[in-house]
Coordinates of C-alpha atoms in Angstrom, one line a residue:
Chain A
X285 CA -75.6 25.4 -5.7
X286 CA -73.8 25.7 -2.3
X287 CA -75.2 24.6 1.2
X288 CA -73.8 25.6 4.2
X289 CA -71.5 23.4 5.7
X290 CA -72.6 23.4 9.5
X291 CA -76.0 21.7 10.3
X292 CA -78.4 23.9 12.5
X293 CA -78.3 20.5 15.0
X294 CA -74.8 18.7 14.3
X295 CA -72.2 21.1 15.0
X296 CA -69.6 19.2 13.1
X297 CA -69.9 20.5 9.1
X298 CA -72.4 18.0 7.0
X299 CA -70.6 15.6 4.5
X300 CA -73.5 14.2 3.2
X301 CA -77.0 16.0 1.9
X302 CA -79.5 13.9 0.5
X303 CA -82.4 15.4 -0.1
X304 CA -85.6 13.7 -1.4
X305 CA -83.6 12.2 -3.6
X306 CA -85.8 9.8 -6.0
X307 CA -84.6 6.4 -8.1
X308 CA -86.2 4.4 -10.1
X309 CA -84.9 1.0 -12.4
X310 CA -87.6 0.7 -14.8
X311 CA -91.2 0.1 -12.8
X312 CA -89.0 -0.6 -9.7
X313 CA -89.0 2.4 -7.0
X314 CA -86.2 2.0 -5.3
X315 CA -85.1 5.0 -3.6
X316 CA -88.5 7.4 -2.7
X317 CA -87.4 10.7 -1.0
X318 CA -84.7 9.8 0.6
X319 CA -83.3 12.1 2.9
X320 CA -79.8 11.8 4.8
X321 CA -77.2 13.6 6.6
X322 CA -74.0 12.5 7.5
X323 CA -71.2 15.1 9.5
X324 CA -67.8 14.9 9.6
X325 CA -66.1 12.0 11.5
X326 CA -69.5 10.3 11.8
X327 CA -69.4 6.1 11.1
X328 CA -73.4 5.3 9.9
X329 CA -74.1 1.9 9.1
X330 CA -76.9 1.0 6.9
X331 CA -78.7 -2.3 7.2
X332 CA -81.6 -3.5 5.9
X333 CA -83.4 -6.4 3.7
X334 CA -81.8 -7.0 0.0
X335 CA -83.6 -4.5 -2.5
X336 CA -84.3 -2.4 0.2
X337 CA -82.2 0.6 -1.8
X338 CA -79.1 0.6 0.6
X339 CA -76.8 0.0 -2.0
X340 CA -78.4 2.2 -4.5
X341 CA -78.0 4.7 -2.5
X342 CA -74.3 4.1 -2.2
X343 CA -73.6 3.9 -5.7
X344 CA -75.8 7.6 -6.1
X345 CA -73.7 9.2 -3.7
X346 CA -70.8 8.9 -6.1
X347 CA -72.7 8.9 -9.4
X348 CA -72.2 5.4 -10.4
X349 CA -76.1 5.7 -10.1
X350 CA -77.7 8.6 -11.5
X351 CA -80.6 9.8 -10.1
X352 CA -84.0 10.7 -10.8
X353 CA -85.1 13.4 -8.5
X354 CA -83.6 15.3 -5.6
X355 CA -80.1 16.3 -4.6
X356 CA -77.1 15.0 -3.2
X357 CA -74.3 16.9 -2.0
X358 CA -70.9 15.9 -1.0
X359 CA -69.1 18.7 1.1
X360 CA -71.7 20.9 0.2
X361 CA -71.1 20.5 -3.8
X362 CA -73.7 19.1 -6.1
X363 CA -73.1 15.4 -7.0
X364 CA -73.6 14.6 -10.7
X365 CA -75.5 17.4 -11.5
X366 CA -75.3 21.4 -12.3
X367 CA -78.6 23.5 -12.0
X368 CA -78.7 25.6 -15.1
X369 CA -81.9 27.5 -15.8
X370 CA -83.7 26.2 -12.6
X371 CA -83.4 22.3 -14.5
X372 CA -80.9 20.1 -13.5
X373 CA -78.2 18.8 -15.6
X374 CA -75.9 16.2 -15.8
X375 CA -72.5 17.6 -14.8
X376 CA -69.3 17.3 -17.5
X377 CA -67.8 13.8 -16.9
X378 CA -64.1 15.5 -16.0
X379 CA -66.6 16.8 -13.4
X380 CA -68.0 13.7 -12.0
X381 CA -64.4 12.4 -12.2
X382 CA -63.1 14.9 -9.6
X383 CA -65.9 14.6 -7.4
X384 CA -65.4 10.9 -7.2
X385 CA -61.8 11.0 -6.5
X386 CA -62.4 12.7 -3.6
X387 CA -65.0 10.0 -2.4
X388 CA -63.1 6.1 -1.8
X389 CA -66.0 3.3 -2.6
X390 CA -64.9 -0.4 -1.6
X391 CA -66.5 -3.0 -3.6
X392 CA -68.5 -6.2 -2.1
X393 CA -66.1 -8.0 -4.6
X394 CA -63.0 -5.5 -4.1
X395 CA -62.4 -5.3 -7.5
X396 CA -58.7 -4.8 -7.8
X397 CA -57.1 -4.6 -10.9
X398 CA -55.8 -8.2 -11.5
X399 CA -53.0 -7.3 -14.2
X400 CA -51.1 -4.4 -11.7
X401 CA -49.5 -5.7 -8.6
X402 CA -50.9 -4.9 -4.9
X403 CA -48.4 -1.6 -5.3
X404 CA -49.8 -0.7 -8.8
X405 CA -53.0 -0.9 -8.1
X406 CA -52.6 1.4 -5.0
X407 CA -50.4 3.7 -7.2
X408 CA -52.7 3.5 -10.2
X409 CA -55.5 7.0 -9.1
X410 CA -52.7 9.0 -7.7
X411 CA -50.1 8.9 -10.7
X412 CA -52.7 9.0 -13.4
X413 CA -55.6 11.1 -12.0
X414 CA -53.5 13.6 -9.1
X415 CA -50.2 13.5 -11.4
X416 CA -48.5 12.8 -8.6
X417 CA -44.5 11.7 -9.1
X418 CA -44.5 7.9 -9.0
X419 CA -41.6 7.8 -6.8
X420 CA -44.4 10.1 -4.1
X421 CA -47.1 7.8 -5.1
X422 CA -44.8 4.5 -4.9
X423 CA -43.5 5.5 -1.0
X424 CA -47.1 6.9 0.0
X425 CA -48.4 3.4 -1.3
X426 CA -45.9 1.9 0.8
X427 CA -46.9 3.3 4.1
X428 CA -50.8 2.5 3.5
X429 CA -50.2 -1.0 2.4
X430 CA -48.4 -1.1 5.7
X431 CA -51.4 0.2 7.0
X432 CA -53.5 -2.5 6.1
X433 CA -51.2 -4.9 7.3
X434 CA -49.2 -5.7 4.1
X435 CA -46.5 -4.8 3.3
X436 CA -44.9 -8.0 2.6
X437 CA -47.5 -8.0 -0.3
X438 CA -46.7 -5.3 -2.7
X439 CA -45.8 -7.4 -5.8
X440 CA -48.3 -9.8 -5.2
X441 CA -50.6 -10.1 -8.2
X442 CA -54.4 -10.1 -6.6
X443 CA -55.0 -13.4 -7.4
X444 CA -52.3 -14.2 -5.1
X445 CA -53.8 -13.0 -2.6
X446 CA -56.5 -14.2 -0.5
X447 CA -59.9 -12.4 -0.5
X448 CA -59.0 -10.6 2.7
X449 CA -55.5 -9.7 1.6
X450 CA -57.5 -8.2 -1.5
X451 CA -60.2 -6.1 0.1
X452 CA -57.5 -4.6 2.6
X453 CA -55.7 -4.0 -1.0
X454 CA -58.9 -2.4 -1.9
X455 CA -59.1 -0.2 0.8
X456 CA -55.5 1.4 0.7
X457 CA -56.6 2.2 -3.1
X458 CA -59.4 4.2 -2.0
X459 CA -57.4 5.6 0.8
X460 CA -54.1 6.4 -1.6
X461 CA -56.5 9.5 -3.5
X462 CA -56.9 11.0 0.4
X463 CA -61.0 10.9 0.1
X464 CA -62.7 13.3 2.9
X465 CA -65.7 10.2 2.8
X466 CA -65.3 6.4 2.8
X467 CA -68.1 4.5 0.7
X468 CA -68.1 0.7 1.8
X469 CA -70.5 -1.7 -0.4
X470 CA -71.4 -4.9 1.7
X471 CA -67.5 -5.0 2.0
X472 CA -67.1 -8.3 4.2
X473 CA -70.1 -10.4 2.4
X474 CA -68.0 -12.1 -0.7
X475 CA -65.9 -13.3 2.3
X476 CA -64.5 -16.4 3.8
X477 CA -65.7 -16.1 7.4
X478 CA -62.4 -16.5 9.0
X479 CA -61.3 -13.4 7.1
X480 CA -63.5 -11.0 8.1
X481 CA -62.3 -9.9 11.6
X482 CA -58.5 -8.8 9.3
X483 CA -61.3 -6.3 7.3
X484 CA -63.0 -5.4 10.3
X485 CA -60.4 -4.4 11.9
X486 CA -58.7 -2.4 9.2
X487 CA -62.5 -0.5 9.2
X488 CA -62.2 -0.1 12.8
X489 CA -59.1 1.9 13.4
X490 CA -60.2 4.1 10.4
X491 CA -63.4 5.0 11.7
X492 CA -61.8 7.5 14.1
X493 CA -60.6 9.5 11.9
X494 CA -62.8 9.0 8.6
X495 CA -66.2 9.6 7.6
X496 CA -67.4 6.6 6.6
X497 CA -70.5 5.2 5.2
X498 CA -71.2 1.6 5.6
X499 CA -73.7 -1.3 3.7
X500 CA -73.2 -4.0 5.8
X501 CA -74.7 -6.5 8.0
X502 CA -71.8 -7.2 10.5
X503 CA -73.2 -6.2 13.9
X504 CA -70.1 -6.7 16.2
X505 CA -68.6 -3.6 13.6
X506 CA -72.1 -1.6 13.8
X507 CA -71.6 -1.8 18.1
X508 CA -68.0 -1.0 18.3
X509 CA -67.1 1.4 15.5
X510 CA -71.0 2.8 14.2
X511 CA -72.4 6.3 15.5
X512 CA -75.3 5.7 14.2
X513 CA -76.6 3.2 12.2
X514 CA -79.7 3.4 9.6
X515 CA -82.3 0.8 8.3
X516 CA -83.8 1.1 5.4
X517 CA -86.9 -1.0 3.9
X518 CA -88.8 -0.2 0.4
X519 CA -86.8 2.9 -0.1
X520 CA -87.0 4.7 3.1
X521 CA -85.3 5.3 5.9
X522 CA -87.0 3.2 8.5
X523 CA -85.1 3.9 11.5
X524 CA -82.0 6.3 12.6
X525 CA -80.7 6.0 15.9
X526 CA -77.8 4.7 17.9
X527 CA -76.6 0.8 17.3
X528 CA -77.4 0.1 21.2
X529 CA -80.6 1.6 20.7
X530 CA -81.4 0.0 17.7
X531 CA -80.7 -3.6 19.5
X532 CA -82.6 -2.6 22.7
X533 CA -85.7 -0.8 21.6
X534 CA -86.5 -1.5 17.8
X535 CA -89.3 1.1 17.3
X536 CA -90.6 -0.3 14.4
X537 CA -92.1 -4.3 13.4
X538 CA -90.1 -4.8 10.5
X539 CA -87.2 -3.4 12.2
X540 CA -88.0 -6.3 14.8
X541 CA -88.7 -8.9 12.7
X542 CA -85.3 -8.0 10.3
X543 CA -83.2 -7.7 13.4
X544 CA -84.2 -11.4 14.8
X545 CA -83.2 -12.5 10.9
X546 CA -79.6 -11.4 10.8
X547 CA -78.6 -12.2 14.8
X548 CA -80.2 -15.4 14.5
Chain B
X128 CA -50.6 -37.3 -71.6
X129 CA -48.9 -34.4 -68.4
X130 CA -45.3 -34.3 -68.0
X131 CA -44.8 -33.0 -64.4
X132 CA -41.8 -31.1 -64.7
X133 CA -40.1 -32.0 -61.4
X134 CA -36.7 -29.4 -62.1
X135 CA -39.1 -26.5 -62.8
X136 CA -40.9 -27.4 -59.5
X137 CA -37.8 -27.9 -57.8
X138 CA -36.4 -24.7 -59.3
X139 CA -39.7 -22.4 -57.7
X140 CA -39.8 -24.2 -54.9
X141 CA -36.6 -24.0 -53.1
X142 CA -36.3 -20.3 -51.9
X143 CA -32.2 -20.1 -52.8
X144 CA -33.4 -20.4 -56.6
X145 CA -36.9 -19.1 -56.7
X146 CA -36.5 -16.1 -54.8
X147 CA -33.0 -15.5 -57.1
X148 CA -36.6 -14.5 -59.2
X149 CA -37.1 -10.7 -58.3
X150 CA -41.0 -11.3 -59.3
X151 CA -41.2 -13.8 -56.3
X152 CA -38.9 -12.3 -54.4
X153 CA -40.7 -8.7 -54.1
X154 CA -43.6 -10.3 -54.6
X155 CA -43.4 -12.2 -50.9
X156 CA -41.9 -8.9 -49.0
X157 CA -45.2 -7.4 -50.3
X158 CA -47.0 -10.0 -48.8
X159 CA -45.7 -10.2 -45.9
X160 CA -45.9 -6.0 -45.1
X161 CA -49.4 -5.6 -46.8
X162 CA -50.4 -8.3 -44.4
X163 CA -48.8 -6.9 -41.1
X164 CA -49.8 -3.5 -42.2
X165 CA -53.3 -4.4 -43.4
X166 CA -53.6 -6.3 -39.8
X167 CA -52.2 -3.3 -37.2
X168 CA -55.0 -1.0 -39.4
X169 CA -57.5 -3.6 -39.1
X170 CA -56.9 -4.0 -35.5
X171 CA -57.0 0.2 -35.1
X172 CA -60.4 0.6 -37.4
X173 CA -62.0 -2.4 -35.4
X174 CA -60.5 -0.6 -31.9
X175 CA -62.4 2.5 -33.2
X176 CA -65.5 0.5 -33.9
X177 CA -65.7 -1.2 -31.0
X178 CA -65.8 1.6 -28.9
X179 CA -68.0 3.5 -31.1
X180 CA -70.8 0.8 -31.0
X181 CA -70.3 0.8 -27.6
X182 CA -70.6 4.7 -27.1
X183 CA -73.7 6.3 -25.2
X184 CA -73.9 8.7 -28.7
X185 CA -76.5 7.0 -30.7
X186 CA -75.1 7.8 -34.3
X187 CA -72.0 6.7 -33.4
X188 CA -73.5 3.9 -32.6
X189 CA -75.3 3.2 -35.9
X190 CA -72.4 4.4 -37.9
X191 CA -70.5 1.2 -36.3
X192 CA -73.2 -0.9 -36.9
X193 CA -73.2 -0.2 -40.5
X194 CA -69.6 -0.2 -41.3
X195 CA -69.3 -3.4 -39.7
X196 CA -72.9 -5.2 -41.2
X197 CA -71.6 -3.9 -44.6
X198 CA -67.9 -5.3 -44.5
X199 CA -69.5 -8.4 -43.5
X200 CA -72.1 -8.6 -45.0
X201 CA -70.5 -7.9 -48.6
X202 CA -67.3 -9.9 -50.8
X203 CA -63.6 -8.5 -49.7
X204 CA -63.5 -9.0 -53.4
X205 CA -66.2 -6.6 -54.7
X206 CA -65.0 -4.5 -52.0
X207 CA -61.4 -4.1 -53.5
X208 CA -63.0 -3.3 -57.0
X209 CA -65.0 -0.5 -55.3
X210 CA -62.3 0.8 -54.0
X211 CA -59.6 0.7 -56.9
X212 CA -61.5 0.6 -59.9
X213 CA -64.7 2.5 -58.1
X214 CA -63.2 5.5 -56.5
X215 CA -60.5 5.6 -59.6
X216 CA -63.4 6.9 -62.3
X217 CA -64.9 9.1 -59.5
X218 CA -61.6 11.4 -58.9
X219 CA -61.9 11.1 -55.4
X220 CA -58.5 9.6 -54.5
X221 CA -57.3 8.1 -58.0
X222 CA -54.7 5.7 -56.2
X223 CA -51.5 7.0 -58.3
X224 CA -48.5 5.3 -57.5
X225 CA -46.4 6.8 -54.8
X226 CA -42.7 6.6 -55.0
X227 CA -40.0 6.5 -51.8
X228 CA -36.4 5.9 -53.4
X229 CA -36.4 3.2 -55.2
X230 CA -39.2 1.6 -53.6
X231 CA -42.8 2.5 -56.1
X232 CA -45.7 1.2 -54.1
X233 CA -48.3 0.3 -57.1
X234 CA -51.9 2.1 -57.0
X235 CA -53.2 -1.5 -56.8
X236 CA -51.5 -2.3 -53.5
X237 CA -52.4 0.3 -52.2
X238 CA -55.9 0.4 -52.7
X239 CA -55.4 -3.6 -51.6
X240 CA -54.5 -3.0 -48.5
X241 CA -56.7 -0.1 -47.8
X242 CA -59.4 -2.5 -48.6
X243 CA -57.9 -5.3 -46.4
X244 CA -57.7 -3.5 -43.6
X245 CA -61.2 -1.9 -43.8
X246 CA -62.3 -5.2 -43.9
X247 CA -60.5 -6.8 -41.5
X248 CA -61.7 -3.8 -39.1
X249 CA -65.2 -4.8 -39.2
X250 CA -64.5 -8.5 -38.3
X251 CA -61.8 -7.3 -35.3
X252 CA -64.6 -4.6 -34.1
X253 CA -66.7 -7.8 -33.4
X254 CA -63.4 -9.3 -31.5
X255 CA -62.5 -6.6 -29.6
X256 CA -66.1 -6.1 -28.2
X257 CA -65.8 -9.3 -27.3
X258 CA -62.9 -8.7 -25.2
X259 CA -64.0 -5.6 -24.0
X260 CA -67.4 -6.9 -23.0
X261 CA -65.4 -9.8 -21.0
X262 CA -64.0 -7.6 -18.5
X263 CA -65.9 -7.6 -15.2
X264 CA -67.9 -4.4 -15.2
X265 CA -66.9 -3.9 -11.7
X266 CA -63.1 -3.1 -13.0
X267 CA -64.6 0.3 -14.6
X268 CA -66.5 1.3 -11.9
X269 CA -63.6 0.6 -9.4
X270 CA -61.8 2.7 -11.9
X271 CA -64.7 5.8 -12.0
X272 CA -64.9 5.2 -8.3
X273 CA -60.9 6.4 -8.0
X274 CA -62.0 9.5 -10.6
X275 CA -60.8 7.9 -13.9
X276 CA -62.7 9.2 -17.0
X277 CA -64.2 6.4 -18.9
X278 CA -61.3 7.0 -21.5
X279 CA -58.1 6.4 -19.1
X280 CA -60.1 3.9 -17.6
X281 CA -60.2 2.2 -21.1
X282 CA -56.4 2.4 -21.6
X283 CA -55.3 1.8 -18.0
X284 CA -57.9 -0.6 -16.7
X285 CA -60.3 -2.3 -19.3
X286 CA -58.2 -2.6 -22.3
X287 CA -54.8 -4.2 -20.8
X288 CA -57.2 -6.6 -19.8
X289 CA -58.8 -7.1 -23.0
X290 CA -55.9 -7.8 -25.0
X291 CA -55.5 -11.0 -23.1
X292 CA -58.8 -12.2 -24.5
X293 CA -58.4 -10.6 -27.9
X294 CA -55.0 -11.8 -28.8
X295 CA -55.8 -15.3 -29.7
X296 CA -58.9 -14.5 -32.3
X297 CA -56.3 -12.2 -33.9
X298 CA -53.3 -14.2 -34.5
X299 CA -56.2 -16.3 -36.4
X300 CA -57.2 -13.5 -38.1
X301 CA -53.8 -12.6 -39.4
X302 CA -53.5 -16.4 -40.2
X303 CA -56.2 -15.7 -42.5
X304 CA -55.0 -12.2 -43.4
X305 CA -51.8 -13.3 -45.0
X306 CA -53.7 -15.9 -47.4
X307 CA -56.2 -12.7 -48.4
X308 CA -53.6 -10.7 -49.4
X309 CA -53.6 -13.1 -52.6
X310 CA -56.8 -11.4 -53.8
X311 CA -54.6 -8.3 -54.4
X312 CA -53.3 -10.3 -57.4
X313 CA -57.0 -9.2 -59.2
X314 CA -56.5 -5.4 -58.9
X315 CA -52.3 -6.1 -60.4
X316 CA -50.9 -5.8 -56.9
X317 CA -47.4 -7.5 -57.3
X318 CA -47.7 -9.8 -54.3
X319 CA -46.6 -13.7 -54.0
X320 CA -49.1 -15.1 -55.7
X321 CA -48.7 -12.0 -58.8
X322 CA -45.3 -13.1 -59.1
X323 CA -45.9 -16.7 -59.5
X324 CA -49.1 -15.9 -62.1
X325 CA -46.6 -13.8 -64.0
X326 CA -43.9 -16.8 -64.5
X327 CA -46.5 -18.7 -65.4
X328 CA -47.8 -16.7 -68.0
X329 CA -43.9 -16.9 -68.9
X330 CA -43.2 -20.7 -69.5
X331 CA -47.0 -22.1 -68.6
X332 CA -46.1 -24.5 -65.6
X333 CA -49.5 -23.7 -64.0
X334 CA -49.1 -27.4 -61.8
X335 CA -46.0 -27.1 -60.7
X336 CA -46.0 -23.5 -59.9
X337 CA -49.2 -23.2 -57.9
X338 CA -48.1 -25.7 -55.9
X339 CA -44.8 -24.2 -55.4
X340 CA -46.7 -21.0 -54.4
X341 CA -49.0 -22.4 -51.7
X342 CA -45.6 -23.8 -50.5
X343 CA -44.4 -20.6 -49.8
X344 CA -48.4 -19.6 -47.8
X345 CA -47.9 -23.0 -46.5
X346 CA -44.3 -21.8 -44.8
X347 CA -46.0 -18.0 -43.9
X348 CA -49.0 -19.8 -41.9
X349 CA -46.8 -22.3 -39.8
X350 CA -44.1 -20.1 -39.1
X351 CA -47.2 -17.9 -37.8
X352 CA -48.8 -20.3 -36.0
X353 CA -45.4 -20.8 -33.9
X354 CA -44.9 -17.4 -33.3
X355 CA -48.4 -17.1 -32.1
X356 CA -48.1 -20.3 -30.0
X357 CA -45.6 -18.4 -28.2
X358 CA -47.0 -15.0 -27.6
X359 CA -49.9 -17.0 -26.1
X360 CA -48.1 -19.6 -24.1
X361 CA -46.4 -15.9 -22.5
X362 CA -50.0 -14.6 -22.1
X363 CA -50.8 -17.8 -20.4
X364 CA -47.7 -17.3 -17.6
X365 CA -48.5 -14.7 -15.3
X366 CA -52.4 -15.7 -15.4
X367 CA -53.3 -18.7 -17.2
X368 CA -56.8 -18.1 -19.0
X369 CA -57.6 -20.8 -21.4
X370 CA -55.0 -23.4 -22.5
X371 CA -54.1 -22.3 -25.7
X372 CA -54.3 -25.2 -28.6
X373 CA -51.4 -27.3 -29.1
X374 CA -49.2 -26.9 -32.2
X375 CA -50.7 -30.1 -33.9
X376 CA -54.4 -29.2 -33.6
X377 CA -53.3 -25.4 -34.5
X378 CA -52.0 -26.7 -37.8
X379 CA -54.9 -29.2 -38.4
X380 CA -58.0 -27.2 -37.5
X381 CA -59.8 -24.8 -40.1
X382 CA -60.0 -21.1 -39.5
X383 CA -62.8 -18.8 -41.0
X384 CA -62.5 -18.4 -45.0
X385 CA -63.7 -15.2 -46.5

């Protein structure tokens, strides 16, 4: 199924579709007819309470979730699913493979391979899932370590590394496949507090020029780098607006009363 | 009143003399491959296992579970009998003897080892599960997240990691595996312990030779137990895991018995 890529409103083509997208674990409902669009170039933060679905939805928009109901596109393709005789079905998993190495996901606990080096673990996706020549994938991993800030680190197991270090590692992994959408789980929250401005940072100077979509609950990111940001409570999107309207004029209660919670 | 016949003893337990005996002499290369051999298969089989009971296929699933609840679950020895004497009436595979040069490898050792190592597959399946299942989940969805199929993400990103965990259980399961091969001895396999049972049945030293041949398990075992000390002391380098045992308590302490 293809969707055209323009939105009637946006202008810039849409990234992300979700549509009424449905998920359930077990009796719990987490996600209940979720609908999102994200354009190109746009930074959206999601925030809300813990079981509120935010990173559910995250994890669906590369498959790691499946989901019930509903649809999710990704550059106007299908995620995870085929529609073959009106029913949906769960796409080959060479499929789903493709589709997610064009989307990079950052992990709350960066997950980094801790038997490759910084290098090898940047290197890994591209030489074994692009084919690309090591020597390309070795000088391209080069340049985004140096990106992140460390490029004295490249043979630097990731238990050498401090948890900063690593989820800056992390990120030039997702960024060696070249992914058209950045996925970031909670991606500051399994960290010391000293090292989170080196993350933020690295997140700051690739929002302008990267799609991203963010779980987290680090304001100061949401106001300087965020077009939009979302919160979400039981499931549904509560409110979708601006960051500085967000802070100023909280439409909703809960909104409100989950705002005054996480900026003390 | 027993004579203890210290020169026989001395004659079948120092290698220069006893293995100058071609019984004892072939007898402990066979060991020592059937053992290496019956191992690396075990290690494959309980591989395949492992990822089978693992699998999202259901039958695959159950087929594992069987395989390994009935290795387990039934005597290597009336395993070995199945399999030699068993399949030899039914004119499936009749275990003929298969010749390479100069080299005949016997029907019996065959179906030995096969028997081994089917065995030894069901207890590794359990070990390598084990491993398997100790790997952060997050490690194969960071891997799906980069577009690895669950396969490469096996070989490139789970199992490296495994093998850290697995390796010590299976240097204790060779261990064990090079005693076991002595079972072979009730099908006629011509291993150590065949060619000390046949001098015996020569000059009926049954003391002095039985003791002489758990000598030469004895030797096979702590020569082991070294090598694996340092294949696990080199694990233990780049990330240290667990403190592997010290060479005192890995001689002393008791291992599984079939």
């Amino acid at each position: 199924m293809e969707q055209p890529l323009t939105s009637a409103t946006g202008g810039f083509p849409v990234i992300i579709k979700a549509e009424n997208v449905n998920k359930r674990f077990g009796d719990l409902h987490v996600l209940k007819d979720f609908n999102l669009e994200v354009h190109k170039n746009e930074v959206v933060v999601i925030i809300g309470p813990s079981g509120s679905g935010k990173s559910t939805f995250l994890r669906c928009i590369n498959h790691l979730e499946k989901i019930d109901s509903g649809h999710i596109f990704v550059n106007g393709r299908m995620i995870g699913y085929k529609e073959r005789n009106g029913r949906l079905v769960e796409e080959s998993e060479k499929a789903i493979a493709m589709q997610r190495a064009q989307i990079g996901m950052v992990f709350q606990r960066f997950n980094l391979f801790p038997h490759l080096t910084a290098l090898e673990n940047i290197m890994e996706a591209p030489v074994n899932v692009s084919k690309i020549p090591k020597e390309q994938a070795r000088a391209d991993a080069r340049r985004l370590l140096a990106r992140v800030g460390l490029a004295d680190k490249q043979d630097a197991y990731p238990n050498q590394l401090s948890g900063g270090q690593q989820q800056r590692v992390a990120i030039a992994r997702a960024l060696a496949m070249k992914p058209g959408l950045m996925l970031f789980d909670e991606p500051t929250s399994a960290l010391d507090p000293e090292m989170i401005g080196e993350v933020l940072d690295v997140m700051k100077e690739l929002a302008q020029e990267m799609t991203m979509l963010v779980v987290s609950h680090e304001m100061g990111f949401a106001r300087a780098a965020a077009n939009r940001i979302i919160f979400i409570d039981e499931g549904r999107i509560i409110e979708d607006t601006t960051p500085d309207e967000l802070f100023a004029n909280p439409r909703e209660e809960r909104t409100k009363a989950f705002l005054s919670k996480i900026l003390h | 009143m027993f004579h203890f016949r210290w020169d026989v003893f001395w004659q079948y337990l120092w290698p220069p003399t006893a293995l100058q005996n071609p019984l004892i002499r072939d007898g402990l290369i066979v060991t020592i491959v059937v053992s290496i051999l019956a191992q690396v298969l075990g290690v494959l089989f309980g591989l395949i296992a492992a990822l089978a009971k693992m699998s999202k296929f259901g039958p695959l699933r159950w087929l594992a579970d069987v395989y390994i609840w009935y290795f387990r679950g039934t005597p290597l020895l009336v395993q070995m009998f199945l399999l030699f004497f068993g399949f030899g009436v039914t004119h499936i595979y009749g275990f003929p003897d298969i010749h390479f040069g100069i080299v005949t490898i016997s029907g019996a050792i065959q179906a030995g080892t096969v028997a081994l190592a089917i065995n030894e597959g069901a207890y590794m399946a359990e070990i390598v599960r084990a491993g398997i299942e100790a790997i952060d989940p997050g490690q194969m969805e960071a891997a799906k997240s980069l577009g690895m199929t669950y396969g490469l993400a096996m070989r490139r990103i789970v199992l490296p990691q495994a093998t850290k965990v697995i390796i010590p259980p299976l240097g204790n399961e060779f261990n064990n595996m090079m005693k076991t091969t002595s079972l072979m001895v009730v099908l006629g396999g011509a291993d150590l312990f065949y060619g000390f049972t046949q001098v015996n049945a020569l000059i009926f030293r049954p003391f002095e030779l039985f003791i002489a041949a758990s000598f030469y398990y004895l030797v096979l075992t702590t020569i082991w137990s070294f090598i694996q000390a340092r294949i696990e002391a080199g694990l233990g380098e780049r990330k240290a895991i667990q403190r592997a045992p010290g060479m005192l308590q890995r001689i002393f302490t008791t291992g599984r018995a079939h």
